[in-house]
XYZ file of C-alpha atoms in Angstrom:
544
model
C 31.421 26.485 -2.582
C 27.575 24.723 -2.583
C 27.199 21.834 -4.731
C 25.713 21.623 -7.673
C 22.705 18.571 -8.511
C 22.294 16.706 -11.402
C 23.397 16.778 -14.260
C 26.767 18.850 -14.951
C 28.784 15.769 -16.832
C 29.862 17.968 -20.468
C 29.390 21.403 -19.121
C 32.698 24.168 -19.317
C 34.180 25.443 -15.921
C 33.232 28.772 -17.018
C 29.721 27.397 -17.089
C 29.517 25.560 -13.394
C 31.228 28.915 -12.168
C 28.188 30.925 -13.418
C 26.129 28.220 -12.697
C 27.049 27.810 -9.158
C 27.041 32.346 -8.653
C 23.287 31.672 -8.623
C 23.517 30.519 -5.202
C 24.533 34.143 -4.378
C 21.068 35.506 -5.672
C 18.355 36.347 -3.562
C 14.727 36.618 -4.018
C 12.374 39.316 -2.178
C 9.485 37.303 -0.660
C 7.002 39.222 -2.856
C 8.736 38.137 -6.026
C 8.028 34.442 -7.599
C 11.426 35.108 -9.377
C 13.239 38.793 -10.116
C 13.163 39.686 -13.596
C 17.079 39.486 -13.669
C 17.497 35.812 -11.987
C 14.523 35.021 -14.488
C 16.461 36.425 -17.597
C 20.163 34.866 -16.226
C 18.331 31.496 -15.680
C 17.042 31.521 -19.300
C 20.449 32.500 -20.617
C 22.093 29.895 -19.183
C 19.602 27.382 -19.514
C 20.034 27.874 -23.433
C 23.701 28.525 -23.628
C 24.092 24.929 -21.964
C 20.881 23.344 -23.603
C 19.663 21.676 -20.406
C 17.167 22.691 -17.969
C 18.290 24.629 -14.586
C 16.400 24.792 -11.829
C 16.207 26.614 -8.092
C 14.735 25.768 -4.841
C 13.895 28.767 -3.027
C 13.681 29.558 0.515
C 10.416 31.671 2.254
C 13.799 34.270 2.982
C 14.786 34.603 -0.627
C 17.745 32.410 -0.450
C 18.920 29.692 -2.782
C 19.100 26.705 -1.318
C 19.524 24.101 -4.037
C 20.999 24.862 -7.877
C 19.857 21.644 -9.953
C 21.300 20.756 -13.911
C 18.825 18.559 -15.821
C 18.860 17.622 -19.123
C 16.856 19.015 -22.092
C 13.919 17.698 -20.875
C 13.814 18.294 -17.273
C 14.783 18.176 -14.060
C 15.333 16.001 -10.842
C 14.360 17.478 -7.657
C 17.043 15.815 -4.686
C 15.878 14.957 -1.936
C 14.151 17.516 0.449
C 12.529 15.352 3.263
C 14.699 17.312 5.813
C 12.760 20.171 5.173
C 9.750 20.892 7.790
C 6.492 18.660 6.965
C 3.205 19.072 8.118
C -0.697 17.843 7.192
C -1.167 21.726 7.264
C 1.881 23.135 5.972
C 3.672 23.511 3.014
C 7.104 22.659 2.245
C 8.757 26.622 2.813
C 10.273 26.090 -0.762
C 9.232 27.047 -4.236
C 11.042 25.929 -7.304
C 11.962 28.084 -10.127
C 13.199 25.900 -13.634
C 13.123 27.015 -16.966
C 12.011 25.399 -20.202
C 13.833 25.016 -23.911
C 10.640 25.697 -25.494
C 7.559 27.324 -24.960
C 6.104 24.228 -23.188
C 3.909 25.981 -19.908
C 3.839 23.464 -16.366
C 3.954 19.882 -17.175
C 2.155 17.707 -15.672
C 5.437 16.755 -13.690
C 6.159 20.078 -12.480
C 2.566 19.748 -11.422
C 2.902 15.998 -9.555
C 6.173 17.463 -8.063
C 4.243 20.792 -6.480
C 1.360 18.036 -4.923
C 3.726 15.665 -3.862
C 6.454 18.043 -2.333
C 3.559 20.087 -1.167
C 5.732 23.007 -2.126
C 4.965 27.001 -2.229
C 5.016 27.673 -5.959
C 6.159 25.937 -9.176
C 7.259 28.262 -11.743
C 8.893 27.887 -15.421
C 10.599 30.523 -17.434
C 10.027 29.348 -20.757
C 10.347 31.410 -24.350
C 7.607 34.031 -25.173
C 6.116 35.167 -27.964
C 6.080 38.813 -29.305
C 7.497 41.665 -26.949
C 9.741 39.401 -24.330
C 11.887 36.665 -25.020
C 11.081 35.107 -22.106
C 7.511 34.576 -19.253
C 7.122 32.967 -16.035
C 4.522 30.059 -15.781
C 3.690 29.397 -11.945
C 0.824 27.190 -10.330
C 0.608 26.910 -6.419
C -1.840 23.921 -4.484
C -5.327 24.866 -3.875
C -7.163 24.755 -0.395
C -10.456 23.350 -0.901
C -12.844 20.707 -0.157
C -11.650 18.499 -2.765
C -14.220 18.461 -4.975
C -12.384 21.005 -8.067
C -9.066 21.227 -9.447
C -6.696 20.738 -6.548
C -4.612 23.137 -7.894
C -4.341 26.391 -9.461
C -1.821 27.538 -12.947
C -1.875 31.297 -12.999
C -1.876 33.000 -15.983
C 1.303 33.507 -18.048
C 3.747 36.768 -15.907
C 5.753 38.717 -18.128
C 8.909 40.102 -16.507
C 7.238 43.329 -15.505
C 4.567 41.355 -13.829
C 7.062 38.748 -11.231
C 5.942 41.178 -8.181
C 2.901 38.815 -7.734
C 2.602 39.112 -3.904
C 4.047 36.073 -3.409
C 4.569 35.843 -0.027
C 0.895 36.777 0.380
C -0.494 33.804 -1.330
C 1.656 31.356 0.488
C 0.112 32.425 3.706
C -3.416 32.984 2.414
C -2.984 29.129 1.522
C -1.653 28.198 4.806
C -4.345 30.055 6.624
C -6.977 27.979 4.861
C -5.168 24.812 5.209
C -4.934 25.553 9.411
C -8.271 25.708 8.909
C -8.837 21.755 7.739
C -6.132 21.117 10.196
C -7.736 22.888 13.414
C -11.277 20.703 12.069
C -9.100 17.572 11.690
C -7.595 17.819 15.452
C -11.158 18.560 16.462
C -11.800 14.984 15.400
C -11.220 11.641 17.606
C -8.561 9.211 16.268
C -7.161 9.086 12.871
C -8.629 10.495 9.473
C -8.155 8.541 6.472
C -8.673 8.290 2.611
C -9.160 4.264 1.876
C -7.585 3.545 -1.517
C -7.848 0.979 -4.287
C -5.776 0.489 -7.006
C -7.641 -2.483 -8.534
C -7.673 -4.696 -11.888
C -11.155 -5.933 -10.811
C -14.236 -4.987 -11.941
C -15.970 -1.957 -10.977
C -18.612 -3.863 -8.870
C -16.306 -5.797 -6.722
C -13.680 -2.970 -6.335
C -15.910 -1.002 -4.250
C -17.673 -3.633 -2.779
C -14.292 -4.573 -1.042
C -13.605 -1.009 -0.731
C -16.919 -1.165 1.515
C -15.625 -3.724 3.526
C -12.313 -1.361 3.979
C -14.294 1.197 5.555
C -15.989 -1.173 8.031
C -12.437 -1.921 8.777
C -11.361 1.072 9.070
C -14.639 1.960 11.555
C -13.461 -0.891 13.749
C -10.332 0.756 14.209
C -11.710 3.979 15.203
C -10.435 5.346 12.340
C -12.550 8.273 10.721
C -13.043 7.664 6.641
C -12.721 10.946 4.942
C -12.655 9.709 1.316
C -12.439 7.162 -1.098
C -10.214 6.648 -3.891
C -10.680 4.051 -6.659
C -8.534 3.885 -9.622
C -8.828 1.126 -11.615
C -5.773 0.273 -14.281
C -4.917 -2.997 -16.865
C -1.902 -3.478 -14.237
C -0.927 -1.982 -11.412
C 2.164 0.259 -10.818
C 4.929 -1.344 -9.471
C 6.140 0.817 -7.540
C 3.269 2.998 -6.408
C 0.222 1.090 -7.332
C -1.255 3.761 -9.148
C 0.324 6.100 -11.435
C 2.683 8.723 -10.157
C 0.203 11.514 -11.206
C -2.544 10.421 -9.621
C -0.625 10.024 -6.353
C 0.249 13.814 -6.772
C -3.846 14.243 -6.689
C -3.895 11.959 -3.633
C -1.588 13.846 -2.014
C -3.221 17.072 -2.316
C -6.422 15.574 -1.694
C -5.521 14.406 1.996
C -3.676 18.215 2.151
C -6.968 19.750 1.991
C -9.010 17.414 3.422
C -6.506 17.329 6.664
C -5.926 13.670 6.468
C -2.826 11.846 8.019
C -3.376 8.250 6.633
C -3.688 6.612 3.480
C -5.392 2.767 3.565
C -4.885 0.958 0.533
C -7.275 -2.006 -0.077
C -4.418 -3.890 -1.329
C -1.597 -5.897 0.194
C 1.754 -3.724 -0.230
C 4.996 -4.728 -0.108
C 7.951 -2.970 1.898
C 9.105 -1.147 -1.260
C 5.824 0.085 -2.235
C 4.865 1.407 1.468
C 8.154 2.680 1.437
C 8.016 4.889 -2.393
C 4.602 5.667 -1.644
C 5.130 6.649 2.178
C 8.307 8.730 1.074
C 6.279 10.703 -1.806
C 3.295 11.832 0.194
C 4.837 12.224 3.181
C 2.028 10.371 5.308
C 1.520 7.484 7.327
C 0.858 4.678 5.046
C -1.145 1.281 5.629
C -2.253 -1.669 3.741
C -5.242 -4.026 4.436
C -3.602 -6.198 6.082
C -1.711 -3.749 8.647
C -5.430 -2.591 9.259
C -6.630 -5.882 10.609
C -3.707 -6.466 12.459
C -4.393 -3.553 14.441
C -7.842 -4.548 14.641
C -6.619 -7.848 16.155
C -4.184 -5.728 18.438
C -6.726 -3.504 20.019
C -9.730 -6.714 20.698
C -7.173 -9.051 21.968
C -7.985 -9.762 25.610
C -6.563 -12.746 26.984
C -2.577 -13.753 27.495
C -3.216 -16.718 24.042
C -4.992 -13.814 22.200
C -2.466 -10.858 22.362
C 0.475 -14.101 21.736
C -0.992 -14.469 18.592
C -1.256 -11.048 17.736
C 1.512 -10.094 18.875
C 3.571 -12.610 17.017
C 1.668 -12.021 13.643
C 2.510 -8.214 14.101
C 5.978 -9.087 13.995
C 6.027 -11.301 11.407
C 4.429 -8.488 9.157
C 6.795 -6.233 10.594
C 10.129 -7.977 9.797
C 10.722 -7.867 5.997
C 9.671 -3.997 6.478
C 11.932 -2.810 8.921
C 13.767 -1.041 6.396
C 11.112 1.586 5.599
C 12.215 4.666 7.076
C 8.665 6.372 7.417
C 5.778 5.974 9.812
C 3.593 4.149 8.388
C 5.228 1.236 10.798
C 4.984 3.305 14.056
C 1.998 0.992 15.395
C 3.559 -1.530 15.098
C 7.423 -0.426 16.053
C 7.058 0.110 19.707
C 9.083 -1.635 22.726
C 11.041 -4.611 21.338
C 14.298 -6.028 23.047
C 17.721 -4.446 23.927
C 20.926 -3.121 22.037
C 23.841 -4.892 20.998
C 27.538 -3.463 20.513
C 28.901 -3.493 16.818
C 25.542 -3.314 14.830
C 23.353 -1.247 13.149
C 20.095 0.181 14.314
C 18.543 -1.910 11.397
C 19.984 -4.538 12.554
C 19.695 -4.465 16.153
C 16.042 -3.838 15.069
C 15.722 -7.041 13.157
C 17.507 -8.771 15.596
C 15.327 -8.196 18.510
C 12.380 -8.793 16.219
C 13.298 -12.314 15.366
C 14.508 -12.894 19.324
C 11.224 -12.402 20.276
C 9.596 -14.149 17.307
C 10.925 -17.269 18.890
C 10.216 -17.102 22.071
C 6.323 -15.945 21.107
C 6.689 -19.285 19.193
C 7.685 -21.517 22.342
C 4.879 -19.775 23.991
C 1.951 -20.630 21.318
C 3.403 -23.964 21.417
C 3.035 -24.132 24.811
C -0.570 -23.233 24.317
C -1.527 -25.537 21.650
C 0.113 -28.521 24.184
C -2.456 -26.949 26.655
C -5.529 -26.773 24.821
C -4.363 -30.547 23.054
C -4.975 -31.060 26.721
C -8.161 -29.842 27.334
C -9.414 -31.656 24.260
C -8.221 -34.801 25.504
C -10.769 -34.204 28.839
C -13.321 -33.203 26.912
C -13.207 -36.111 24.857
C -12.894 -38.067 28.051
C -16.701 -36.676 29.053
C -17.707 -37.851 25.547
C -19.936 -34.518 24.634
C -20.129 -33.574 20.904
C -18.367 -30.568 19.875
C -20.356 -27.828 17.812
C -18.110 -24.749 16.131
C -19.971 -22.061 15.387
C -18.121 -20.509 12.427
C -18.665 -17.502 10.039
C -17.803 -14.284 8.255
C -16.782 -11.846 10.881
C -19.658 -9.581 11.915
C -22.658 -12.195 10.784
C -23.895 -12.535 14.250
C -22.208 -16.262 15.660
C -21.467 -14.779 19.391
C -25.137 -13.516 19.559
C -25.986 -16.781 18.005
C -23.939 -18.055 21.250
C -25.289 -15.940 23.930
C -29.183 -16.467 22.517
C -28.978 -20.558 22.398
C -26.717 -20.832 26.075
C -28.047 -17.699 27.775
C -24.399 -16.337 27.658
C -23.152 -12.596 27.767
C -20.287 -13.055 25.847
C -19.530 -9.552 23.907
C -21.431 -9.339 20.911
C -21.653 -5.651 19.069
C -22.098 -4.119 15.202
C -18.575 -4.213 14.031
C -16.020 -6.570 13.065
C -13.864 -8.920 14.835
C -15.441 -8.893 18.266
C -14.605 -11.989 18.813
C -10.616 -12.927 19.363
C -10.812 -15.604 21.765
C -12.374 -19.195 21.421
C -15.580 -19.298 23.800
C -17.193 -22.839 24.547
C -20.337 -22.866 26.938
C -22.271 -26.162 27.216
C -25.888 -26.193 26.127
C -28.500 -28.937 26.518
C -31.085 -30.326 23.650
C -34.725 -30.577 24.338
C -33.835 -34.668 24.096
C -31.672 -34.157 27.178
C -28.225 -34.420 25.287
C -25.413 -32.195 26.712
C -23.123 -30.064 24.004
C -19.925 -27.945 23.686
C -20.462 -24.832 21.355
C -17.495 -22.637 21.017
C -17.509 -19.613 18.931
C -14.206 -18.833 17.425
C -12.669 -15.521 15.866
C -14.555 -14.249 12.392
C -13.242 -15.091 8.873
C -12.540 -12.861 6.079
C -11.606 -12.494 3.151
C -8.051 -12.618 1.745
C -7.560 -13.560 5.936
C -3.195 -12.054 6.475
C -1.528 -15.028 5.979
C 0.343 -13.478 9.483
C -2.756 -13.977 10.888
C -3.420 -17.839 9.499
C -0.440 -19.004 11.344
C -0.781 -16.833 14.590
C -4.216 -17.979 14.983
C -3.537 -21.547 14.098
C -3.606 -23.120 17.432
C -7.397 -20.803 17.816
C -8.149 -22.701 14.720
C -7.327 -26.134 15.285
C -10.046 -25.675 18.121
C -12.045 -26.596 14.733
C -10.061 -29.758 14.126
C -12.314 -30.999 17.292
C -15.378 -30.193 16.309
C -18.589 -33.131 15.151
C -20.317 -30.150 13.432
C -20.063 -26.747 12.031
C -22.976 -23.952 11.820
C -21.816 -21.604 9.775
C -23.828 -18.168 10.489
C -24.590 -16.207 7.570
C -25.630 -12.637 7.343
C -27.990 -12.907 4.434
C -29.155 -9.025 4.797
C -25.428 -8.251 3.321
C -25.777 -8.154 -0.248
C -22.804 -10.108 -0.517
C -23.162 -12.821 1.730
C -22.143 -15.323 -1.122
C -19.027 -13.971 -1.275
C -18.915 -14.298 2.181
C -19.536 -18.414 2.060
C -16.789 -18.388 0.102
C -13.920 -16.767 1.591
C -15.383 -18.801 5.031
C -15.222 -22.332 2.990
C -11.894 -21.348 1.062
C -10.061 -21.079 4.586
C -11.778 -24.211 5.799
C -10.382 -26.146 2.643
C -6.605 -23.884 3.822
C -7.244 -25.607 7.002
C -8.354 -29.130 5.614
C -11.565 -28.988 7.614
C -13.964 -28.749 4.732
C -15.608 -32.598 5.474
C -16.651 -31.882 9.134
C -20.777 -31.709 8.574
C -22.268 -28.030 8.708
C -25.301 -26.548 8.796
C -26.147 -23.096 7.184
C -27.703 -20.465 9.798
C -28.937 -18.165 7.846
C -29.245 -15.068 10.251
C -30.774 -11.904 10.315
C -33.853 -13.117 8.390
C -35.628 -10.450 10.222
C -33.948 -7.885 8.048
C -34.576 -9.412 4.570
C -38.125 -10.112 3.194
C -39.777 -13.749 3.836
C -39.876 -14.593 0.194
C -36.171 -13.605 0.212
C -35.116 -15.972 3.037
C -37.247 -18.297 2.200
C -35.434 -18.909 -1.781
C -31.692 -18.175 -0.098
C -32.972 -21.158 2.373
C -33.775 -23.107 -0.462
C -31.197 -22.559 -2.671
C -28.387 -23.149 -0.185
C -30.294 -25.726 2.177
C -29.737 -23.369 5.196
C -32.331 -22.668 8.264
C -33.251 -19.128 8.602
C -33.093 -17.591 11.983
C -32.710 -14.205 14.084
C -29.474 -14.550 15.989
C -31.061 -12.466 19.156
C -34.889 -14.061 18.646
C -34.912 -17.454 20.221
C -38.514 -18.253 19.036
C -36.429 -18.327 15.540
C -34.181 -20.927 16.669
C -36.016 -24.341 17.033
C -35.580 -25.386 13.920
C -31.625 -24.741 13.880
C -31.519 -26.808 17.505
C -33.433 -29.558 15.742
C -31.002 -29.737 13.035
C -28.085 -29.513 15.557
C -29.360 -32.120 17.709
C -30.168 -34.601 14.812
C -26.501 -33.849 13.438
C -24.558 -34.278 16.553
C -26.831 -37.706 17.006
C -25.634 -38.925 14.373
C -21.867 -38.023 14.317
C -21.912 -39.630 17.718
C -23.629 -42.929 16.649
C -26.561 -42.676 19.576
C -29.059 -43.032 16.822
């Protein structure tokens, strides 16, 4: 005999018997419901005074009988059943309602999220029938109307609705996003904020997401900002407006949601498990950013070794919204779990990526030690990521060190020497872009990179001023300096890209912050920045 879910505490054997018998019924494909499973389910439903409810099967067959209460019903889990961005689940559910409530806005969140055929309620009529079937399938589309559609009320003369033509009229249209979507290179994603910050700065750092994302190779379908007195707990945003979500990336052929917010393993996990896609956070975005730019052996260390740390307290999310991050660690033990043996290997080679950073910051303590042997002043060029400091690099020591339009070229520390007009030999070294809200993973990966600073007579901190919120960006650059205790080394403001911005404009950000304007790539810009350099390092040094 198949089980019953939910709810049966209360009910009469005679009840679960008849109950249970529904598992016997079948359903033609052409049928949402036959008008005699419709009538027994609302005759039972108000014998027992609690909600009953079927899952359905594209041959007619019953797969699940579910008991609720009075006020609905809880759908078990399902997640064994075929999945697909282009797809729907291959099961409609048929409940019924004590009163003559239509779909809810539950039965509704569970036909997005489940990305199921149909959802139908038999509730009670009015006039003529005692009872009428409300259904309400997803809607293929471009996103922009109502991502579903609630058909109008069926009386039981009108349950022969071509079902089974509608499902694959749906289908069609979604293989039709989904042949587009594998048409496209890499990933597609909608970026999502769930934010308790004003509108303005919500989508400015929802801005910065998609430059993220662009770095990544990662094609931005949509955005999604919701903005709420609290967040959800559990999902971030309300469980209704995940349903919406999840249709959205259903007809928009998207396998990856980005949220611009840190989320913990239980959050990727609910929201991962309820959507049924691949699920990232800000964080996991820039550590794959990290993972792809990392060149040299002390680069993909520190990546490496961040990744894992990120990784470890999520291990337990069975989805795969960790599979970048999952692949290739260790070997298997006897007597454990595959969680276990997981988490295991993880923290085995957590340590020994340790003993190899450590091993590099002994080495670069090293090469500080010779350079401070030659006695040549030290100059950091620091800065948001993507403001222009490894041009800044290549234009003042006719270098070719990579310098393109996106963010987080740079991974690896570069020094080149450069000499002043006055004769006077320096060490620049350009070091990996800040951000904002910088992975704490990434903080203490990159900490022996960073303590490249600790060595340094002077900062120039390169500043994009064409990006409308470069004062943001000082900011977040002299918040981690202050993280890093490095906030009284002397610095000089290069205030780049003045070429994009009008005079007058450069000329009041110059005067307001006491920063040199300059074009990174124009070295006729740059004399007065090497002036200021020169005079700085002078006098750090004592040879004035």
């Amino acid at each position: 005999m198949k089980k019953l879910h939910g709810n049966t505490s209360g009910l009469k054997a005679d009840q679960i018997r008849r109950i249970t018998n529904l598992y016997r019924r079948k359903i033609p494909p052409r049928y949402l419901v036959t008008p005699d499973l419709a009538r027994e389910l609302f005759s039972l439903s108000t014998e027992i005074s609690r909600q009953i409810g079927l899952l359905v099967n594209r041959q007619g067959k019953v797969d699940y009988v579910i008991v609720g209460d009075d006020k609905h019903i809880v759908i078990p889990d399902i997640s064994h059943y075929r999945t697909a961005a282009d797809r729907l689940k291959g099961l409609k559910c048929v409940h019924t309602h004590l009163d003559k409530e239509p779909l809810t806005r539950d039965d509704l969140t569970d036909l997005a999220l489940l990305q199921l055929d149909f959802m139908a309620a038999i509730v009670k009529a009015e006039g003529a029938h005692e009872w009428q079937a409300h259904a309400g399938h997803i809607m293929p589309g471009d996103g922009s109307g109502v991502p579903y559609k609630v058909l109008d009320p069926l009386p039981p003369d009108g349950l022969e609705n071509g079902c089974d033509q509608i499902i694959d009229a749906i289908e069609d249209e979604l293989a039709q996003t989904g042949v587009l979507r594998k048409t496209d290179r890499g990933e597609r994603a909608i970026l999502v904020s769930v934010s308790t910050q004003p509108r303005t700065m919500a989508l400015e750092s929802l801005a910065e997401l998609e430059a993220l994302a662009g770095a990544s190779n990662i094609s931005v379908v949509d955005t999604v900002l919701q903005q709420r007195k609290k967040v959800d707990a559990r999902f971030l945003m309300g469980r209704g407006k995940l349903g919406d979500l999840a249709i959205l990336a259903l007809q928009k052929g998207v396998n990856l949601l980005i949220f611009d917010q840190e989320l913990n393993p239980s959050q990727i996990r609910s929201i991962a498990d309820h959507v049924e896609l691949k699920v990232i956070d800000r964080t996991q975005l820039i550590l794959d950013i990290f993972a792809r730019r990392a060149r040299s052996r002390e680069g993909k260390l520190q990546v490496e070794h961040a990744q894992l740390k990120y990784l470890l307290p999520r291990l337990a999310t069975q989805n795969t919204a960790m599979s970048r991050l999952t692949g290739g660690i260790g070997g298997r033990g006897p007597g454990e779990t595959k969680l276990e043996i997981n988490r295991r290997r993880v923290r085995d080679r957590i340590a020994r990526l340790e003993k190899s950073l450590a091993a590099v910051k002994k080495q670069r303590n090293q090469q500080k030690s010779r350079r401070g042997k030659k006695g040549l002043p030290v100059i950091s060029i620091i800065g948001y990521t993507n403001a222009g400091k490894s041009t800044l690099l290549n234009t003042l020591t006719h270098s070719e060190v990579p310098a393109r339009d996106h963010l987080f070229m740079t991974l690896d520390p570069t020094s080149r020497r450069m000499r002043f007009p006055r004769d006077e030999e320096v060490i620049i070294t350009d070091t990996v872009g800040f951000i904002r809200d910088l992975p704490k993973e990434l903080m203490v990966a990159f900490r022996a990179t960073l303590e490249e600073l600790e060595s340094a007579d002077l900062f120039v901190h390169v500043i994009d001023i064409s990006n409308p919120r470069y004062e943001d960006h000082i900011k977040a650059v002299e918040r981690i300096l202050r993280d890093l205790k490095l906030d009284q080394t002397p610095m000089i403001y290069a205030l780049n890209k003045q070429d994009r911005v009008a005079p007058e404009t450069a000329a009041n950000i110059g005067r307001s912050t006491g920063g040199i304007p300059v074009s990174a790539n124009d070295a006729g810009t740059l004399m007065p920045l090497i002036e200021a350099m020169e005079e700085n390092t002078a006098h750090v040094n004592g040879h004035m």
